[in-house]
Each structure stands twice: as C-alpha cells, then as structure tokens.
Tab-separated table of C-alpha atoms and ligand atoms in Angstrom:
chain	number	residue	atom	x	y	z
C	1	MET	CA	100.725	129.956	145.872
C	2	LYS	CA	102.375	127.848	143.209
C	3	ALA	CA	100.484	125.061	141.430
C	4	TYR	CA	101.134	122.834	138.453
C	5	GLU	CA	98.647	123.049	135.607
C	6	LEU	CA	98.240	121.152	132.398
C	7	GLN	CA	96.707	123.183	129.538
C	8	GLN	CA	97.194	120.396	126.998
C	9	PHE	CA	98.543	116.842	127.171
C	10	GLY	CA	102.276	116.165	127.327
C	11	ILE	CA	104.794	116.070	130.178
C	12	ASP	CA	106.539	119.178	128.841
C	13	ASN	CA	103.230	121.078	128.913
C	14	LEU	CA	103.034	120.797	132.692
C	15	THR	CA	103.509	124.392	133.867
C	16	LEU	CA	104.015	126.122	137.209
C	17	VAL	CA	101.444	128.896	137.696
C	18	GLU	CA	100.621	131.412	140.455
C	19	LYS	CA	97.194	131.098	142.090
C	20	GLU	CA	95.343	132.610	145.047
C	21	ILE	CA	95.545	130.563	148.253
C	22	PRO	CA	91.976	129.196	148.657
C	23	GLN	CA	90.018	129.954	151.821
C	24	PRO	CA	88.352	127.059	153.660
C	25	GLY	CA	84.544	127.199	153.500
C	26	PHE	CA	82.014	125.575	155.824
C	27	ASN	CA	83.282	122.102	156.951
C	28	GLU	CA	86.474	122.630	154.966
C	29	VAL	CA	90.125	122.474	155.937
C	30	LEU	CA	93.047	124.279	154.266
C	31	ILE	CA	96.038	121.960	153.738
C	32	LYS	CA	99.592	123.167	153.236
C	33	PHE	CA	101.231	120.368	151.239
C	34	HIS	CA	104.750	119.141	151.983
C	35	ALA	CA	105.036	116.139	149.653
C	36	PHE	CA	103.370	114.317	146.774
C	37	SER	CA	103.829	110.912	145.214
C	38	LEU	CA	103.486	109.740	141.618
C	39	ASN	CA	101.213	106.982	140.408
C	40	TYR	CA	101.170	105.447	136.957
C	41	ARG	CA	97.733	107.075	136.551
C	42	ASP	CA	99.378	110.525	136.756
C	43	LEU	CA	101.682	109.660	133.886
C	44	MET	CA	98.686	108.399	131.877
C	45	LEU	CA	96.680	111.520	132.699
C	46	VAL	CA	99.478	113.861	131.661
C	47	ASP	CA	100.191	112.059	128.381
C	48	GLY	CA	96.474	111.835	127.492
C	49	ARG	CA	95.837	108.094	127.939
C	50	TYR	CA	93.811	108.269	131.185
C	51	ASN	CA	91.104	110.784	130.349
C	52	PRO	CA	91.105	112.006	126.742
C	53	ARG	CA	88.171	114.304	127.648
C	54	ALA	CA	89.971	116.016	130.542
C	55	LYS	CA	88.657	119.482	131.370
C	56	PHE	CA	91.631	121.850	131.002
C	57	PRO	CA	93.321	123.341	132.896
C	58	VAL	CA	93.971	120.254	135.023
C	59	ILE	CA	95.855	120.250	138.323
C	60	PRO	CA	97.194	116.673	138.305
C	61	PHE	CA	98.162	114.087	140.973
C	62	SER	CA	95.975	112.417	143.589
C	63	ASP	CA	98.482	111.797	146.375
C	64	GLY	CA	99.799	114.355	148.824
C	65	ALA	CA	100.556	114.841	152.500
C	66	GLY	CA	100.630	118.051	154.482
C	67	GLU	CA	99.470	119.900	157.560
C	68	VAL	CA	96.250	121.663	158.422
C	69	ALA	CA	96.972	125.381	157.930
C	70	ALA	CA	93.455	126.730	158.699
C	71	ILE	CA	89.992	125.410	159.401
C	72	GLY	CA	86.638	126.697	158.203
C	73	GLU	CA	83.445	127.074	160.201
C	74	GLY	CA	81.864	123.849	161.400
C	75	VAL	CA	85.072	121.769	161.345
C	76	SER	CA	85.282	119.447	164.343
C	77	LYS	CA	87.609	116.616	163.231
C	78	TRP	CA	90.835	118.606	162.706
C	79	LYS	CA	92.905	121.400	164.202
C	80	VAL	CA	95.697	123.570	162.823
C	81	GLY	CA	98.958	121.603	162.669
C	82	ASP	CA	97.402	118.133	162.242
C	83	ARG	CA	99.278	115.997	159.688
C	84	VAL	CA	96.902	114.647	157.030
C	85	CYS	CA	96.490	113.093	153.574
C	86	PRO	CA	93.471	113.731	151.324
C	87	ILE	CA	91.730	110.481	150.347
C	88	PHE	CA	91.707	109.461	146.660
C	89	MET	CA	87.930	109.696	146.125
C	90	GLN	CA	86.738	112.548	148.290
C	91	ALA	CA	83.170	111.220	148.689
C	92	TRP	CA	84.060	107.532	149.330
C	93	GLY	CA	84.050	107.484	153.107
C	94	GLU	CA	82.768	103.974	153.646
C	95	GLY	CA	80.565	101.238	152.181
C	96	GLY	CA	80.718	100.185	148.550
C	97	LEU	CA	81.735	102.224	145.523
C	98	THR	CA	79.085	104.085	143.518
C	99	SER	CA	79.485	106.018	140.271
C	100	GLU	CA	78.834	109.244	142.216
C	101	LYS	CA	81.722	108.471	144.584
C	102	SER	CA	84.054	107.484	141.744
C	103	LYS	CA	83.533	110.892	140.123
C	104	THR	CA	85.160	112.548	143.150
C	105	ALA	CA	88.645	111.139	142.452
C	106	LEU	CA	91.321	113.825	142.714
C	107	GLY	CA	93.418	114.870	139.736
C	108	GLY	CA	91.718	112.750	137.075
C	109	GLY	CA	90.807	115.619	134.750
C	110	GLY	CA	87.185	115.698	135.978
C	111	ASP	CA	85.560	118.125	138.395
C	112	TRP	CA	88.077	117.589	141.203
C	113	ASP	CA	91.451	119.312	141.058
C	114	GLY	CA	94.480	117.259	141.949
C	115	VAL	CA	96.922	117.990	144.750
C	116	LEU	CA	99.997	119.271	142.902
C	117	ARG	CA	99.899	122.707	144.543
C	118	GLU	CA	101.139	124.400	147.689
C	119	PHE	CA	97.702	124.656	149.309
C	120	GLY	CA	94.277	123.067	148.845
C	121	THR	CA	90.902	123.017	150.616
C	122	PHE	CA	89.147	119.724	151.341
C	123	ASN	CA	86.008	118.669	153.163
C	124	GLU	CA	86.976	117.533	156.658
C	125	GLN	CA	85.572	114.062	155.839
C	126	GLY	CA	87.964	113.746	152.892
C	127	LEU	CA	91.127	113.440	154.979
C	128	VAL	CA	92.960	110.842	157.059
C	129	LYS	CA	95.543	111.289	159.792
C	130	VAL	CA	99.166	110.539	158.851
C	131	PRO	CA	100.655	107.636	160.877
C	132	GLU	CA	102.940	109.027	163.619
C	133	HIS	CA	106.145	107.323	162.497
C	134	LEU	CA	105.944	108.490	158.878
C	135	SER	CA	107.472	111.629	157.354
C	136	PHE	CA	105.366	113.698	154.949
C	137	GLU	CA	107.308	112.129	152.060
C	138	GLU	CA	106.484	108.621	153.268
C	139	ALA	CA	102.838	109.490	153.987
C	140	ALA	CA	102.402	110.933	150.490
C	141	THR	CA	102.871	107.421	149.046
C	142	LEU	CA	99.763	106.030	150.751
C	143	PRO	CA	96.471	107.379	149.277
C	144	CYS	CA	96.412	105.529	145.936
C	145	ALA	CA	99.058	102.758	145.682
C	146	ALA	CA	98.980	101.556	149.287
C	147	VAL	CA	95.186	101.694	149.663
C	148	THR	CA	94.834	99.808	146.358
C	149	ALA	CA	97.189	97.041	147.540
C	150	TRP	CA	95.370	96.926	150.890
C	151	ASN	CA	91.956	96.687	149.220
C	152	ALA	CA	93.263	93.936	146.897
C	153	LEU	CA	94.722	91.755	149.643
C	154	ALA	CA	93.021	92.609	152.946
C	155	VAL	CA	89.511	93.512	151.755
C	156	SER	CA	88.886	91.694	148.474
C	157	GLY	CA	91.361	88.837	149.029
C	158	ARG	CA	91.046	88.346	152.810
C	159	VAL	CA	94.564	86.928	152.686
C	160	LYS	CA	95.422	84.638	155.563
C	161	ALA	CA	98.719	83.286	156.871
C	162	GLY	CA	100.004	80.543	154.603
C	163	ASP	CA	98.282	81.829	151.445
C	164	THR	CA	100.445	82.329	148.364
C	165	VAL	CA	100.381	85.782	146.742
C	166	LEU	CA	101.759	86.567	143.284
C	167	THR	CA	102.864	90.149	142.609
C	168	GLN	CA	103.773	91.587	139.198
C	169	GLY	CA	106.639	94.032	138.685
C	170	THR	CA	108.116	96.267	141.355
C	171	GLY	CA	106.154	99.503	140.996
C	172	GLY	CA	104.269	101.330	143.727
C	173	VAL	CA	101.222	99.045	144.062
C	174	SER	CA	103.191	95.787	143.841
C	175	ILE	CA	105.782	96.773	146.446
C	176	PHE	CA	103.026	97.702	148.920
C	177	ALA	CA	101.377	94.369	148.074
C	178	ILE	CA	104.617	92.555	148.982
C	179	GLN	CA	104.824	94.486	152.254
C	180	PHE	CA	101.192	93.764	153.224
C	181	ALA	CA	101.357	90.106	152.139
C	182	LYS	CA	104.412	89.712	154.372
C	183	LEU	CA	102.517	91.330	157.249
C	184	PHE	CA	99.713	88.782	156.791
C	185	GLY	CA	102.136	85.836	156.874
C	186	ALA	CA	101.663	84.907	153.222
C	187	ARG	CA	104.164	83.225	150.910
C	188	ILE	CA	105.077	85.761	148.220
C	189	ILE	CA	106.123	85.053	144.649
C	190	ALA	CA	107.269	88.276	142.976
C	191	THR	CA	107.999	88.946	139.315
C	192	SER	CA	110.109	91.674	137.725
C	193	SER	CA	111.994	92.406	134.519
C	194	SER	CA	115.176	92.993	136.533
C	195	HIS	CA	117.328	90.553	138.542
C	196	GLU	CA	118.555	93.445	140.675
C	197	LYS	CA	114.994	94.472	141.574
C	198	LEU	CA	114.143	90.835	142.362
C	199	ASP	CA	117.036	90.769	144.862
C	200	LYS	CA	115.455	93.796	146.544
C	201	ALA	CA	112.013	92.138	146.473
C	202	ARG	CA	113.495	89.138	148.322
C	203	GLU	CA	114.971	91.498	150.945
C	204	LEU	CA	111.445	92.912	151.418
C	205	GLY	CA	109.907	89.476	151.963
C	206	ALA	CA	109.354	87.725	148.628
C	207	ARG	CA	110.202	84.056	149.087
C	208	GLU	CA	110.489	83.184	145.414
C	209	THR	CA	111.014	85.361	142.354
C	210	VAL	CA	110.621	85.053	138.597
C	211	ASN	CA	112.140	87.328	135.978
C	212	TYR	CA	109.300	87.781	133.474
C	213	LYS	CA	111.678	88.965	130.749
C	214	ALA	CA	114.002	85.978	131.119
C	215	ARG	CA	110.991	83.651	131.439
C	216	GLU	CA	108.209	84.819	129.207
C	217	ASP	CA	106.225	81.794	130.414
C	218	TRP	CA	106.361	83.116	133.977
C	219	ASP	CA	102.956	81.546	134.660
C	220	LYS	CA	104.554	78.104	134.144
C	221	ALA	CA	107.386	79.064	136.481
C	222	VAL	CA	104.764	79.983	139.109
C	223	LEU	CA	102.982	76.642	138.605
C	224	GLU	CA	106.313	74.821	139.013
C	225	LEU	CA	106.960	76.712	142.262
C	226	THR	CA	103.525	75.790	143.620
C	227	GLY	CA	103.591	72.085	142.664
C	228	LYS	CA	101.140	72.748	139.750
C	229	ARG	CA	98.481	74.012	142.181
C	230	GLY	CA	98.757	77.738	141.438
C	231	VAL	CA	98.689	80.727	143.766
C	232	ASP	CA	95.779	81.806	145.968
C	233	HIS	CA	95.935	85.484	144.958
C	234	VAL	CA	97.248	87.474	142.012
C	235	VAL	CA	97.860	91.209	142.260
C	236	GLU	CA	97.166	91.823	138.552
C	237	VAL	CA	98.673	95.136	137.414
C	238	GLY	CA	99.663	94.163	133.876
C	239	GLY	CA	96.286	94.253	132.107
C	240	THR	CA	95.529	92.552	128.819
C	241	GLY	CA	99.153	91.518	128.252
C	242	THR	CA	99.366	89.550	131.514
C	243	MET	CA	95.764	88.496	132.244
C	244	ALA	CA	95.809	85.134	130.444
C	245	ARG	CA	99.005	84.113	132.272
C	246	SER	CA	97.579	85.371	135.584
C	247	VAL	CA	94.538	83.112	135.131
C	248	ASN	CA	96.920	80.254	134.326
C	249	ALA	CA	99.005	80.956	137.452
C	250	VAL	CA	96.102	81.155	139.922
C	251	ARG	CA	94.685	78.040	141.585
C	252	ALA	CA	91.147	76.748	140.942
C	253	GLY	CA	88.854	78.923	143.040
C	254	GLY	CA	91.658	81.451	143.547
C	255	HIS	CA	91.392	85.244	143.554
C	256	ILE	CA	92.662	87.815	141.065
C	257	ALA	CA	92.595	91.485	142.052
C	258	VAL	CA	92.294	93.318	138.741
C	259	ILE	CA	94.139	96.575	139.208
C	260	GLY	CA	96.283	97.744	136.336
C	261	VAL	CA	96.674	98.416	132.660
C	262	LEU	CA	100.447	98.532	132.230
C	263	THR	CA	100.157	96.621	128.952
C	264	THR	CA	97.595	96.948	126.177
C	265	SER	CA	98.473	94.126	123.775
C	266	GLY	CA	97.395	90.520	124.136
C	267	ASP	CA	94.280	88.388	124.001
C	268	PHE	CA	92.263	87.076	126.841
C	269	ASN	CA	90.005	84.063	126.487
C	270	PRO	CA	87.702	83.661	129.529
C	271	ILE	CA	87.317	79.878	129.241
C	272	SER	CA	89.926	78.956	131.860
C	273	LEU	CA	88.523	81.664	134.117
C	274	LEU	CA	85.185	79.868	134.333
C	275	MET	CA	86.587	76.321	134.191
C	276	LYS	CA	88.740	77.191	137.241
C	277	ALA	CA	85.946	79.195	138.926
C	278	VAL	CA	88.374	82.053	139.506
C	279	LYS	CA	87.177	85.022	141.563
C	280	MET	CA	88.095	88.196	139.722
C	281	GLN	CA	87.563	91.503	141.474
C	282	GLY	CA	88.065	94.917	139.918
C	283	ILE	CA	89.750	97.253	142.377
C	284	PHE	CA	89.445	101.055	142.277
C	285	VAL	CA	91.705	102.276	145.087
C	286	GLY	CA	89.514	102.217	148.217
C	287	SER	CA	87.483	104.118	150.779
C	288	ARG	CA	88.487	106.294	153.723
C	289	ALA	CA	87.507	103.421	156.031
C	290	MET	CA	89.954	101.107	154.196
C	291	PHE	CA	92.663	103.812	154.378
C	292	GLU	CA	92.099	104.186	158.136
C	293	ASP	CA	92.200	100.399	158.682
C	294	MET	CA	95.380	100.205	156.641
C	295	ASN	CA	96.956	103.036	158.638
C	296	LYS	CA	96.322	101.068	161.853
C	297	ALA	CA	98.282	98.159	160.385
C	298	VAL	CA	100.988	100.523	159.103
C	299	GLU	CA	101.298	102.152	162.535
C	300	VAL	CA	101.241	99.001	164.695
C	301	ASN	CA	103.837	97.316	162.468
C	302	LYS	CA	105.877	100.497	161.910
C	303	LEU	CA	105.719	99.721	158.205
C	304	LYS	CA	107.812	102.088	156.077
C	305	PRO	CA	106.874	102.779	152.458
C	306	VAL	CA	109.679	102.080	149.968
C	307	ILE	CA	110.726	105.339	148.314
C	308	ASP	CA	112.994	105.051	145.304
C	309	LYS	CA	113.741	108.703	144.669
C	310	VAL	CA	112.676	112.153	145.868
C	311	PHE	CA	112.464	115.069	143.421
C	312	ALA	CA	112.158	118.816	144.201
C	313	PHE	CA	108.866	120.627	143.452
C	314	GLY	CA	110.480	122.277	140.415
C	315	GLU	CA	111.380	118.848	138.996
C	316	VAL	CA	107.929	117.271	138.494
C	317	ARG	CA	108.506	116.820	134.745
C	318	GLU	CA	111.771	114.976	135.484
C	319	ALA	CA	109.948	112.827	138.058
C	320	LEU	CA	107.316	111.831	135.468
C	321	LYS	CA	110.012	111.034	132.901
C	322	TYR	CA	111.780	108.916	135.510
C	323	MET	CA	108.531	106.983	136.082
C	324	GLU	CA	108.149	106.603	132.315
C	325	SER	CA	111.619	104.992	132.170
C	326	GLY	CA	110.420	102.238	134.536
C	327	SER	CA	113.714	102.313	136.474
C	328	HIS	CA	112.066	102.776	139.854
C	329	PHE	CA	111.477	100.259	142.634
C	330	GLY	CA	108.537	101.333	144.806
C	331	LYS	CA	107.475	104.950	144.959
C	332	ILE	CA	108.645	108.218	143.416
C	333	VAL	CA	108.082	111.294	145.568
C	334	VAL	CA	108.098	115.070	145.050
C	335	ARG	CA	109.027	117.252	148.001
C	336	ILE	CA	107.821	120.820	148.395
C	337	GLY	CA	109.827	123.337	150.457
C	338	ASP	CA	113.030	122.509	152.369
D	401	LIG	N1	92.745	100.186	139.929
D	401	LIG	C1	93.320	101.018	140.788
D	401	LIG	O1	92.724	101.483	141.756
D	401	LIG	C2	94.747	101.343	140.599
D	401	LIG	C3	95.465	101.999	141.600
D	401	LIG	C4	96.819	102.193	141.424
D	401	LIG	C5	97.425	101.784	140.235
D	401	LIG	N2	96.679	101.208	139.269
D	401	LIG	C6	97.291	100.707	138.035
D	401	LIG	O2	98.199	99.674	138.396
D	401	LIG	C7	99.319	99.704	137.538
D	401	LIG	C8	100.575	99.888	138.374
D	401	LIG	O3	100.581	101.182	138.921
D	401	LIG	P1	101.833	101.730	139.738
D	401	LIG	O4	101.525	103.148	140.101
D	401	LIG	O5	102.227	100.766	140.773
D	401	LIG	O6	102.918	101.729	138.542
D	401	LIG	P2	104.480	101.908	138.573
D	401	LIG	O7	104.958	102.268	139.931
D	401	LIG	O8	104.846	102.815	137.438
D	401	LIG	O9	104.995	100.425	138.235
D	401	LIG	C9	105.436	100.067	136.987
D	401	LIG	C10	106.167	98.732	137.097
D	401	LIG	O10	105.335	97.684	136.644
D	401	LIG	C11	106.110	96.655	136.118
D	401	LIG	N3	105.620	96.205	134.820
D	401	LIG	C12	105.545	96.853	133.651
D	401	LIG	N4	105.113	96.046	132.674
D	401	LIG	C13	104.918	94.839	133.247
D	401	LIG	C14	104.513	93.564	132.764
D	401	LIG	N5	104.235	93.366	131.490
D	401	LIG	N6	104.433	92.555	133.644
D	401	LIG	C15	104.720	92.737	134.947
D	401	LIG	N7	105.129	93.914	135.466
D	401	LIG	C16	105.225	94.930	134.612
D	401	LIG	C17	107.531	97.155	135.995
D	401	LIG	O11	108.255	96.557	137.074
D	401	LIG	P3	109.715	95.911	136.874
D	401	LIG	O12	110.598	97.068	136.484
D	401	LIG	O13	110.031	95.315	138.181
D	401	LIG	O14	109.589	94.891	135.762
D	401	LIG	C18	107.369	98.670	136.180
D	401	LIG	O15	108.487	99.262	136.775
D	401	LIG	C19	99.052	100.815	136.524
D	401	LIG	O16	98.421	100.284	135.385
D	401	LIG	C20	98.091	101.720	137.257
D	401	LIG	O17	97.305	102.479	136.392
D	401	LIG	C21	95.357	100.983	139.416
C-alpha cells in the first residue's frame, strides 16, 4: 500500500512510500481509506511547529473516512463494507479527557500513526459510523474540526436558541461552528479577513459579519452589534493575537471556547477575564461519544460539511500549501482512488 511519511520537517519532505498492508489483530478492524481532510494542526505538524520532538518517520493527518476491508478476531461492532471514520483520540471513548487518552491522538508525531495511507488497522472502539447521507469526502471532514466545534458549542457552551455566538475566520472549525450554531437557533456574528468569505458566511447562516482586517477593533464592532452587552459564546481560534479582543467581545459571565493558535503575537492581561467572570474552557477535539452525538444531529438535519477544494492523493503537498495560503473557506479534502 501507499502511505505518506515525513522523515524530517517541511512540506516538501512529505514522501510517498510503499508499505505492507497491516493485518487486523484481536479486536481490530482493517480500514481501506477513501478520503482525508486537512486541519491546521497537520500543517503545523509538517512544518515542525506542532511537535518539535516528533518521532520520525511520521505518518501525518488525523482525519480520514473509509470502509471496513477486514475484521480481526473478537470484533463484534463492525462488518466488512461498513463506512467508518477513526476517532481523533483512539482511547477517548467517553467521559472526561485524561493525559493517557490525549496521548492516543492520531498523526501528532507521537506513538500513533496518522491516517494518510491506503489502509490502517484500528481498535473497533476507535471508530464511528459515517452518517448515511455523507460521501467519504464529506465524512472525512468530521473527526477533528467538526467534533471540536460541537464540543465547543453543544458540550462546553450548551448553546440555546437565542444565544449569540461569535466565530473567528472561515476555516474548518469556524465554519462547522456557524453550521451548528445555526442548528441550535443562535444568532451568529462571524468575522473574516475577506468580504467575499463573509458573504458566504451569511449564506450559511451568519446574521452579522465583521471584517477583522478592515476593522482591527472588531471587538468594538461586536459590542456595537450587541448593544454593548457582548456575545454569549466565542469560538476562539486565534490564540494570543485575538484573546484580549475575545474577552472584550464576550458578555459578563459569557463563555469562551479556547481552541486555536492561529496567531502567536499579542499580550493578554487576565484582569477583564476575572472582572467579567468569563468562563473559559480549553477544548481538545472530543470523545467518541461526542462524535456519535454530533453525527445524530448531522444525520437528522442532513447537514453537509462545506468543502472548499478536493485534491488527489498525489497532491497532498499542494493541499498543504493551499491551506498555508489561507484562501480556503471550510475544509480541504484529499481523495484517494477514483
Ligand atoms: N483545540 C482543538 O481541539 C483544535 C481542533 C481543531 C483546530 N484547532 C486549532 O484551531 C485553529 C483553526 O483550525 P482550522 O483547522 O479550522 O484552521 P483553518 O481551516 O486553516 O482556518 C484558518 C482560517 O482562520 C482565519 N484566521 C487566521 N488568522 C486569524 C485571525 N487573526 N483572526 C481571525 N481569524 C483568523 C482565516 O480565516 P479568513 O480567511 O476568513 O480570515 C483562515 O483562513 C488552529 O489554530 C488549529 O490548530 C484546535
């Protein structure tokens, strides 16, 4: 089988290699992958920012979708032909996160290979069923970005109809956040650096939009839109460069889901955080139980992930460079086979 391996950091060092197709062991399932999706984490892993101590060679990427090609002894949950996605952290089935569970994240340069390969074996508990109405390409967008947005809004935020949700930028996590917030009946304020992308965000359900390049004080724009009250929830993907403005834009007692590190510059003074009694929750993707709950909502509402562009398996380097350019709206996908 073909697999991508990284022997040293750098997009151009990502190489296609030949490997033996693994055989499923006890309680394991062999997956034949049909599609993968990119997350910002994959770009960071490949260029050395995510895990400087990665154990080479690394098979990158956490998100894939495929079909069960064979089952090992003891498997009772799956049969050949079932359409599945591996979950992001293989040992996080349910309950809270522990450091042991977090070490089982796929494709992070640790002990667990990523999915960027034709076949892989996984414990039968480390998989979820693909929603019926989704193609493999659509399903491949779910394990990291969608589960993260779900955890931020449905689990940590418990968003209810009428709440106001602020999303930042129009990447994978934020677009899923817009889609879920719409599903929950929330008012959505979306930001982006591009007027064109903001038009698309409005088509998806954002009620108000702010261009954060045109208005560097986008937090003030958000306060103006909410009659100085602030939003109930912030989907914070910017990191240190956006955190202070996020705290400014949230209401007293509001909720910030701390997700991303897209920026590294900037200061953050916690005073307003405590004076406003803001609830800040770090989010690390989510469990299988969250993924399964989310898939119920995706299925009942026939929600379709927003795919910006699909690349061929031989074009993974181009796909990563496209993500690096920041031109995308929603998810970037890699297809394997015809
Ligand atoms: N904690 C977790 O479990 C978890 C899970 C998934 C992702 N993440 C993190 O969340 C972040 C987003 O990931 P992703 O995969 O969705 O990335 P992505 O698809 O590459 O999204 C990037 C987009 O973010 C926007 N952006 C960049 N700088 C910004 C800024 N200063 N303010 C507001 N928006 C900005 C841009 O949107 P516009 O072009 O519209 O301006 C850009 O296109 C990354 O830091 C990633 O590592 C964390």
